[in-house]
Tab-separated table of C-alpha atoms in Angstrom:
chain	number	residue	atom	x	y	z
A	1	MET	CA	3.460	11.466	10.697
A	2	ASN	CA	-0.264	10.258	11.926
A	3	ILE	CA	-2.876	12.946	11.436
A	4	ASP	CA	-5.576	12.561	13.987
A	5	SER	CA	-7.436	15.857	14.000
A	6	GLN	CA	-10.572	16.409	12.105
A	7	LEU	CA	-9.865	17.176	8.453
A	8	VAL	CA	-13.271	18.507	7.636
A	9	GLY	CA	-14.559	20.365	10.465
A	10	ASP	CA	-16.928	18.852	13.222
A	11	ALA	CA	-17.758	15.186	12.680
A	12	ASP	CA	-21.303	14.214	11.744
A	13	ARG	CA	-22.390	11.635	14.526
A	14	SER	CA	-25.925	11.405	13.598
A	15	ASP	CA	-25.581	9.673	10.140
A	16	THR	CA	-25.374	5.827	10.603
A	17	ARG	CA	-25.777	4.572	6.985
A	18	PRO	CA	-23.228	2.232	5.888
A	19	ILE	CA	-20.711	3.268	3.337
A	20	LEU	CA	-19.005	1.077	0.572
A	21	ILE	CA	-15.767	1.856	-0.962
A	22	ILE	CA	-14.844	0.486	-4.493
A	23	PRO	CA	-11.089	0.576	-4.432
A	24	TYR	CA	-8.227	-0.084	-6.734
A	25	MET	CA	-7.426	-3.604	-6.354
A	26	TRP	CA	-3.505	-3.518	-6.767
A	27	ILE	CA	-2.147	-4.387	-3.294
A	28	GLY	CA	-0.249	-1.320	-2.684
A	29	ASP	CA	-3.081	0.874	-3.687
A	30	PHE	CA	-5.424	-1.306	-1.698
A	31	VAL	CA	-3.324	-0.528	1.427
A	32	ARG	CA	-3.292	3.172	0.724
A	33	ASN	CA	-6.913	2.964	0.427
A	34	HIS	CA	-6.941	2.780	4.373
A	35	THR	CA	-6.275	6.547	4.293
A	36	VAL	CA	-9.782	6.881	2.759
A	37	VAL	CA	-11.127	4.844	5.513
A	38	ARG	CA	-9.656	6.934	8.235
A	39	VAL	CA	-10.778	10.214	6.477
A	40	LEU	CA	-14.380	8.692	6.223
A	41	LYS	CA	-14.445	7.679	9.854
A	42	GLU	CA	-13.401	11.081	11.063
A	43	ARG	CA	-16.093	12.782	9.019
A	44	TRP	CA	-18.769	10.155	9.844
A	45	PRO	CA	-17.585	8.215	13.057
A	46	ASN	CA	-20.867	6.254	13.320
A	47	ARG	CA	-21.040	5.086	9.796
A	48	PRO	CA	-19.770	1.699	9.098
A	49	VAL	CA	-17.371	1.376	6.273
A	50	ASP	CA	-16.973	-1.790	3.980
A	51	LEU	CA	-14.543	-2.576	1.286
A	52	LEU	CA	-15.080	-4.297	-1.905
A	53	THR	CA	-11.979	-6.541	-2.374
A	54	THR	CA	-10.705	-9.402	-4.436
A	55	SER	CA	-9.669	-12.829	-2.851
A	56	LEU	CA	-5.970	-11.822	-3.116
A	57	CYS	CA	-6.354	-8.442	-1.047
A	58	ALA	CA	-9.016	-9.862	1.340
A	59	PRO	CA	-6.426	-10.739	4.175
A	60	LEU	CA	-5.576	-7.097	4.517
A	61	ILE	CA	-9.155	-6.285	5.679
A	62	ASP	CA	-8.568	-8.158	8.974
A	63	TYR	CA	-5.873	-5.842	9.877
A	64	MET	CA	-7.436	-2.497	8.825
A	65	PRO	CA	-8.835	-0.560	11.918
A	66	GLY	CA	-12.083	1.055	11.010
A	67	VAL	CA	-13.218	-1.394	8.451
A	68	ARG	CA	-16.333	-3.274	9.406
A	69	THR	CA	-16.071	-6.101	6.506
A	70	GLY	CA	-14.853	-6.964	3.248
A	71	ILE	CA	-17.094	-7.966	0.219
A	72	VAL	CA	-15.047	-10.352	-1.516
A	73	TRP	CA	-15.974	-10.622	-5.052
A	74	ASP	CA	-13.605	-11.490	-7.957
A	75	LEU	CA	-14.282	-9.676	-11.360
A	76	PRO	CA	-12.234	-10.784	-14.290
A	77	ARG	CA	-9.885	-7.914	-15.576
A	78	SER	CA	-10.456	-6.151	-19.057
A	79	GLN	CA	-14.127	-7.655	-19.136
A	80	LEU	CA	-17.507	-6.311	-18.104
A	81	ALA	CA	-18.755	-9.721	-16.827
A	82	ILE	CA	-22.301	-8.543	-16.627
A	83	GLY	CA	-23.565	-11.722	-14.885
A	84	ARG	CA	-20.995	-11.243	-12.179
A	85	GLN	CA	-21.902	-7.485	-11.950
A	86	PHE	CA	-25.544	-8.367	-11.381
A	87	GLY	CA	-24.761	-10.932	-8.843
A	88	LEU	CA	-22.544	-8.335	-6.886
A	89	ALA	CA	-25.351	-5.858	-7.123
A	90	GLU	CA	-27.895	-8.174	-5.486
A	91	LEU	CA	-25.285	-8.737	-2.600
A	92	LEU	CA	-24.839	-4.938	-2.126
A	93	ARG	CA	-28.723	-4.285	-2.294
A	94	LYS	CA	-29.039	-6.464	0.775
A	95	ARG	CA	-26.712	-4.404	2.687
A	96	ASN	CA	-28.533	-1.092	2.553
A	97	TYR	CA	-25.466	1.138	1.852
A	98	GLY	CA	-26.213	4.976	1.788
A	99	THR	CA	-23.066	5.984	-0.003
A	100	ALA	CA	-20.579	4.249	-2.359
A	101	LEU	CA	-17.168	5.933	-3.223
A	102	VAL	CA	-16.024	4.741	-6.700
A	103	LEU	CA	-12.294	5.307	-6.730
A	104	PRO	CA	-11.555	4.023	-10.152
A	105	ARG	CA	-12.735	6.358	-12.758
A	106	THR	CA	-13.693	3.301	-15.163
A	107	TRP	CA	-17.363	2.538	-16.380
A	108	LYS	CA	-16.823	-0.998	-14.940
A	109	ALA	CA	-16.270	-0.012	-11.386
A	110	ALA	CA	-19.599	1.796	-10.999
A	111	ILE	CA	-21.809	-0.772	-12.677
A	112	ALA	CA	-22.673	-2.768	-9.426
A	113	PRO	CA	-23.343	0.232	-7.097
A	114	ALA	CA	-25.597	1.682	-9.659
A	115	LEU	CA	-27.564	-1.747	-10.214
A	116	ALA	CA	-27.927	-1.879	-6.433
A	117	GLY	CA	-29.401	1.304	-6.283
A	118	ILE	CA	-27.004	2.725	-3.599
A	119	PRO	CA	-28.407	6.464	-3.166
A	120	GLU	CA	-25.175	8.344	-3.156
A	121	ARG	CA	-22.591	7.124	-6.034
A	122	VAL	CA	-19.526	9.439	-5.729
A	123	GLY	CA	-16.950	9.405	-8.313
A	124	PHE	CA	-14.691	11.519	-10.732
A	125	VAL	CA	-15.958	12.212	-14.171
A	126	GLY	CA	-14.733	9.471	-16.438
A	127	GLU	CA	-15.541	7.120	-19.197
A	128	PHE	CA	-19.145	8.571	-19.749
A	129	ARG	CA	-20.494	7.063	-16.640
A	130	PHE	CA	-23.662	9.213	-16.755
A	131	GLY	CA	-26.322	7.543	-14.657
A	132	LEU	CA	-23.902	5.289	-12.954
A	133	ILE	CA	-22.378	7.991	-10.788
A	134	ASN	CA	-24.719	10.490	-9.442
A	135	ARG	CA	-22.502	12.675	-7.228
A	136	TRP	CA	-19.883	13.999	-9.625
A	137	ARG	CA	-16.475	15.439	-8.928
A	138	TRP	CA	-14.351	17.459	-11.026
A	139	GLY	CA	-10.702	18.355	-11.057
A	140	GLU	CA	-9.176	14.891	-10.724
A	141	LYS	CA	-6.291	15.701	-13.069
A	142	LYS	CA	-5.209	18.878	-10.991
A	143	LEU	CA	-4.687	16.660	-8.130
A	144	PRO	CA	-0.832	15.812	-7.777
A	145	ARG	CA	-0.814	12.214	-6.146
A	146	PHE	CA	-2.716	9.070	-6.555
A	147	ILE	CA	-3.753	9.412	-2.718
A	148	ASP	CA	-5.084	12.921	-3.122
A	149	LYS	CA	-7.234	11.812	-6.019
A	150	ASN	CA	-8.769	8.956	-3.724
A	151	ALA	CA	-8.933	10.689	-0.378
A	152	ALA	CA	-10.428	13.818	-1.790
A	153	LEU	CA	-13.758	11.705	-2.766
A	154	ALA	CA	-14.006	11.020	1.005
A	155	GLN	CA	-14.216	14.840	1.631
A	156	PRO	CA	-17.180	17.330	0.979
A	157	ASP	CA	-17.282	18.480	-2.556
A	158	GLY	CA	-14.869	21.500	-2.968
A	159	ALA	CA	-12.900	20.909	0.316
A	160	PRO	CA	-9.409	21.869	0.288
A	161	LEU	CA	-6.695	19.283	0.682
A	162	PRO	CA	-5.143	18.788	4.003
A	163	PRO	CA	-1.486	19.419	4.280
A	164	GLU	CA	-1.214	15.535	5.269
A	165	TRP	CA	-3.439	12.793	4.921
A	166	PRO	CA	-3.825	10.362	7.735
A	167	VAL	CA	-1.441	7.494	7.171
A	168	PRO	CA	-2.559	4.105	6.176
A	169	GLN	CA	-2.568	1.524	9.323
A	170	LEU	CA	-2.228	-2.234	9.444
A	171	ARG	CA	-2.400	-3.684	12.911
A	172	VAL	CA	-1.342	-7.442	13.544
A	173	PRO	CA	-1.889	-8.859	17.014
A	174	ALA	CA	1.268	-9.777	18.775
A	175	GLU	CA	-0.095	-13.402	19.474
A	176	GLU	CA	-0.706	-13.889	15.879
A	177	ILE	CA	2.927	-12.999	14.979
A	178	VAL	CA	4.056	-15.518	17.605
A	179	ARG	CA	1.898	-18.190	16.094
A	180	TRP	CA	3.153	-17.493	12.652
A	181	ARG	CA	6.684	-17.800	13.787
A	182	GLU	CA	6.121	-20.958	15.516
A	183	ALA	CA	4.314	-22.440	12.408
A	184	ASN	CA	7.205	-21.609	10.118
A	185	GLY	CA	9.881	-22.899	12.482
A	186	LEU	CA	11.346	-19.348	12.909
A	187	GLY	CA	12.687	-18.134	16.280
A	188	ALA	CA	12.278	-14.940	17.912
A	189	GLY	CA	15.298	-13.328	16.721
A	190	ALA	CA	15.779	-10.337	14.559
A	191	ALA	CA	15.432	-10.795	10.685
A	192	VAL	CA	15.609	-8.590	7.471
A	193	ALA	CA	12.705	-9.304	5.128
A	194	LEU	CA	13.421	-8.782	1.212
A	195	ALA	CA	10.770	-8.149	-1.117
A	196	PRO	CA	12.390	-8.805	-4.481
A	197	GLY	CA	9.266	-8.575	-6.684
A	198	SER	CA	7.347	-5.794	-8.315
A	199	VAL	CA	4.722	-5.269	-11.156
A	200	GLY	CA	7.018	-3.800	-13.669
A	201	VAL	CA	10.526	-5.132	-14.631
A	202	SER	CA	12.094	-1.829	-14.596
A	203	LYS	CA	11.176	-1.345	-10.681
A	204	ARG	CA	13.163	-4.718	-9.658
A	205	TRP	CA	16.443	-4.035	-8.038
A	206	THR	CA	18.504	-7.078	-9.231
A	207	TYR	CA	21.025	-7.335	-6.433
A	208	TYR	CA	18.979	-9.115	-3.686
A	209	PRO	CA	21.052	-12.273	-3.864
A	210	GLU	CA	24.538	-10.422	-3.055
A	211	ALA	CA	22.507	-8.370	-0.343
A	212	ALA	CA	21.280	-11.387	1.200
A	213	ARG	CA	24.812	-12.927	1.299
A	214	LEU	CA	26.316	-9.751	2.741
A	215	LEU	CA	23.512	-9.546	5.426
A	216	VAL	CA	24.022	-13.295	6.526
A	217	GLU	CA	27.671	-12.558	6.849
A	218	ARG	CA	26.977	-9.827	9.153
A	219	GLY	CA	25.035	-12.263	11.388
A	220	LEU	CA	21.393	-11.459	10.327
A	221	GLU	CA	18.642	-13.846	9.293
A	222	VAL	CA	17.122	-12.993	5.958
A	223	TRP	CA	13.535	-13.845	4.890
A	224	VAL	CA	12.389	-13.479	1.236
A	225	VAL	CA	8.888	-12.487	1.067
A	226	GLY	CA	6.403	-12.392	-2.008
A	227	GLY	CA	3.905	-14.300	-3.943
A	228	PRO	CA	4.493	-17.417	-6.391
A	229	ALA	CA	5.856	-15.080	-9.186
A	230	GLU	CA	8.779	-14.484	-6.916
A	231	LYS	CA	9.510	-18.232	-6.229
A	232	GLY	CA	12.435	-18.234	-8.791
A	233	LEU	CA	13.993	-15.007	-7.368
A	234	ALA	CA	13.765	-16.664	-3.715
A	235	GLN	CA	15.482	-19.661	-4.926
A	236	GLU	CA	18.325	-17.544	-6.268
A	237	ILE	CA	18.616	-15.667	-3.038
A	238	VAL	CA	18.517	-18.791	-1.121
A	239	ALA	CA	21.455	-20.084	-3.110
A	240	ALA	CA	23.490	-17.121	-2.529
A	241	GLY	CA	22.846	-16.632	1.179
A	242	GLY	CA	22.705	-20.203	2.263
A	243	THR	CA	21.250	-21.474	5.438
A	244	GLY	CA	20.597	-18.103	6.719
A	245	VAL	CA	17.861	-17.265	4.269
A	246	ARG	CA	14.547	-18.611	4.356
A	247	ASP	CA	11.986	-18.566	1.404
A	248	LEU	CA	8.748	-17.414	2.654
A	249	THR	CA	7.028	-16.610	-0.624
A	250	GLY	CA	3.659	-18.235	-1.201
A	251	THR	CA	0.218	-17.830	-2.539
A	252	ASP	CA	-1.453	-16.278	0.719
A	253	LEU	CA	-0.929	-12.629	1.112
A	254	ARG	CA	-1.574	-13.170	4.815
A	255	ASN	CA	1.823	-14.765	5.054
A	256	GLY	CA	3.275	-11.633	3.479
A	257	VAL	CA	1.615	-9.565	5.920
A	258	LEU	CA	2.764	-11.538	8.812
A	259	ALA	CA	6.297	-11.801	7.679
A	260	MET	CA	6.659	-8.022	7.310
A	261	ALA	CA	5.047	-7.489	10.621
A	262	ALA	CA	7.526	-9.969	12.436
A	263	ALA	CA	10.425	-8.490	10.509
A	264	SER	CA	12.903	-6.112	12.122
A	265	VAL	CA	13.617	-4.247	8.851
A	266	ALA	CA	11.954	-4.753	5.445
A	267	ILE	CA	13.874	-3.856	2.055
A	268	SER	CA	11.739	-3.675	-0.797
A	269	ASN	CA	11.094	-2.319	-4.467
A	270	ASP	CA	8.425	-0.018	-4.932
A	271	SER	CA	5.612	-2.701	-4.499
A	272	GLY	CA	2.703	-3.617	-2.388
A	273	LEU	CA	4.846	-5.278	-0.002
A	274	MET	CA	6.736	-1.974	0.641
A	275	HIS	CA	3.312	-0.316	1.354
A	276	ILE	CA	2.274	-3.214	3.656
A	277	ALA	CA	5.683	-3.116	5.731
A	278	ALA	CA	5.349	0.673	6.035
A	279	ALA	CA	1.705	0.478	7.050
A	280	LEU	CA	2.782	-1.816	9.770
A	281	ASP	CA	5.339	0.534	11.214
A	282	THR	CA	8.022	-1.935	10.293
A	283	PRO	CA	11.326	-0.010	9.452
A	284	THR	CA	11.191	0.126	5.659
A	285	MET	CA	13.736	0.781	3.018
A	286	GLY	CA	12.108	1.614	-0.420
A	287	ILE	CA	14.497	1.094	-3.496
A	288	PHE	CA	13.265	3.548	-6.158
A	289	GLY	CA	14.348	3.740	-9.839
A	290	PRO	CA	11.725	4.642	-12.550
A	291	THR	CA	9.006	5.687	-10.250
A	292	SER	CA	8.769	8.838	-8.120
A	293	PRO	CA	8.993	8.565	-4.205
A	294	TYR	CA	6.960	11.763	-3.999
A	295	LEU	CA	4.059	10.122	-6.168
A	296	TRP	CA	4.191	6.349	-5.186
A	297	ALA	CA	6.086	6.106	-1.774
A	298	PRO	CA	3.758	5.218	1.135
A	299	LEU	CA	2.537	8.213	3.167
A	300	ASN	CA	4.036	6.377	6.224
A	301	SER	CA	7.696	7.432	7.023
A	302	LEU	CA	10.076	5.227	5.479
A	303	ALA	CA	13.271	4.208	7.208
A	304	ALA	CA	15.352	4.994	3.972
A	305	THR	CA	14.409	6.077	0.532
A	306	VAL	CA	17.272	4.778	-1.731
A	307	VAL	CA	17.449	6.428	-4.950
A	308	GLN	CA	20.247	6.876	-7.668
A	309	ASP	CA	21.545	10.517	-7.953
A	310	LYS	CA	19.207	12.493	-10.222
A	311	ASP	CA	22.239	14.444	-11.436
A	312	VAL	CA	23.544	11.185	-13.071
A	313	LEU	CA	20.432	10.209	-14.728
A	314	SER	CA	18.086	12.948	-16.136
A	315	CYS	CA	15.691	10.386	-17.249
A	316	GLN	CA	14.577	9.535	-13.852
A	317	PRO	CA	11.801	9.341	-12.925
A	318	CYS	CA	10.395	7.924	-16.121
A	319	GLN	CA	7.355	6.044	-14.632
A	320	SER	CA	7.917	3.447	-17.531
A	321	THR	CA	7.560	-0.277	-16.674
A	322	ILE	CA	10.269	-1.033	-19.312
A	323	CYS	CA	13.668	0.707	-19.579
A	324	LYS	CA	14.127	2.124	-22.907
A	325	MET	CA	17.001	4.593	-22.287
A	326	ASN	CA	19.748	3.556	-20.006
A	327	ASP	CA	19.896	-0.093	-19.707
A	328	HIS	CA	18.155	0.074	-16.164
A	329	ARG	CA	20.761	2.158	-14.737
A	330	CYS	CA	18.552	3.896	-12.168
A	331	MET	CA	18.357	0.469	-10.449
A	332	ARG	CA	21.576	-1.176	-11.638
A	333	ASP	CA	23.857	1.469	-10.486
A	334	ILE	CA	22.491	0.908	-6.727
A	335	PRO	CA	25.093	-1.589	-5.317
A	336	ALA	CA	24.541	-4.157	-2.872
A	337	ASP	CA	26.864	-3.047	-0.225
A	338	VAL	CA	25.309	0.510	-0.229
A	339	VAL	CA	21.998	-1.063	0.738
A	340	VAL	CA	23.236	-3.394	3.181
A	341	GLU	CA	25.230	-0.633	4.945
A	342	ILE	CA	22.081	1.371	5.193
A	343	ALA	CA	20.133	-1.495	6.482
A	344	ARG	CA	22.628	-1.923	9.257
A	345	ILE	CA	22.224	1.653	9.987
A	346	VAL	CA	18.569	1.435	10.163
A	347	PHE	CA	18.638	-1.727	12.242
A	348	ALA	CA	21.172	-0.438	14.851
A	349	LYS	CA	19.053	2.890	15.018
A	350	THR	CA	15.673	0.897	15.198
A	351	SER	CA	17.268	-1.433	18.030
A	352	ASP	CA	18.514	1.734	20.060
A	353	LEU	CA	14.975	3.442	19.959
A	354	GLN	CA	13.332	0.355	20.961
A	355	LYS	CA	15.513	0.020	24.031
A	356	SER	CA	14.951	3.688	24.939
A	357	GLN	CA	11.370	3.604	24.264
A	358	VAL	CA	11.216	7.090	22.622
A	359	SER	CA	8.088	8.567	21.163
A	360	ASP	CA	6.914	7.859	17.567
A	361	ASP	CA	7.673	11.492	16.616
A	362	LYS	CA	11.317	11.243	17.742
A	363	ILE	CA	11.712	7.733	15.868
A	364	GLU	CA	10.651	9.494	12.689
A	365	ASP	CA	12.978	12.377	13.172
A	366	LYS	CA	16.095	9.968	13.745
A	367	ARG	CA	15.484	7.522	10.990
A	368	PRO	CA	17.835	7.988	7.966
A	369	ARG	CA	16.247	8.863	4.633
A	370	ASP	CA	16.836	9.826	0.891
A	371	PHE	CA	20.210	7.785	0.670
A	372	GLN	CA	21.750	8.236	-2.610
A	373	PRO	CA	24.659	5.758	-3.692
């Protein structure tokens, strides 16, 4: 549900100083960061909000309402890269930011804002960042979810968490979707997008090839969406599904955004593409195994959350990237025919709702959720 009311009292319209957000750079986390943007814009409607971004995540900026611009600056992982930090600081200094929200609690994330002399540098206590962060926040470990930790930094210090946060939003112009379909030789018909990739082997559902075959047999077009790492999986899925399956994996995240925006239904592991699809309001089925939907599902309503019966597997959710107990049963015991049947229900209900043009609240109420095979 979208939350459009004020979260922190009356908005301060007098402050016009630009704000910089230093976010987490994983794709799903970057999408969820839009909630932080929305909280800031409700608190300070006239303060421009910019995001630091990597080259990979940069296309997402173009579709985020309320974001003025993205600062594209790639820093190597697991390295301080002091020279690059000084270069970034020089760029930030020229933009006269009044506030920087440093979401990661690492020392590295706070270096450039401090070197740039941004007056207010807000962040949680962590990694002895004394002098780098000058607006300390405490109590991070008491906050239940990742989004709570991030969005709390956009509120006044000590403000209570709201019952619900504003959901992330990605908005793609309809004409851009039309051009993308034409450029890829795709018609205007309905399609199911499959996102078989994920960071962490244990989060990957392995029956996408069989699901693609069953979806094609039911007369649906299937698209495989992902990055270069999913190219091998895409080839397996195409081989299983035949001519009704298109491999749309590639190096440009924008292609993934447009595919998810154009799709009628998305089926995804717990991954960045799941968060993208949900933020686009595409009916999204999230398949969860080792991770908790409460902690890691999008704030946006999912069309269906597909999980194994917890009474069968007491170890779930383990939050582990590699299964060490039950041979990946939390994902392996979710059969393809169950997922395809759920997709059929979602597809049918979505089509009916589009025809009747009911309100968003009614759409959310009627979407099937929390399926267990």
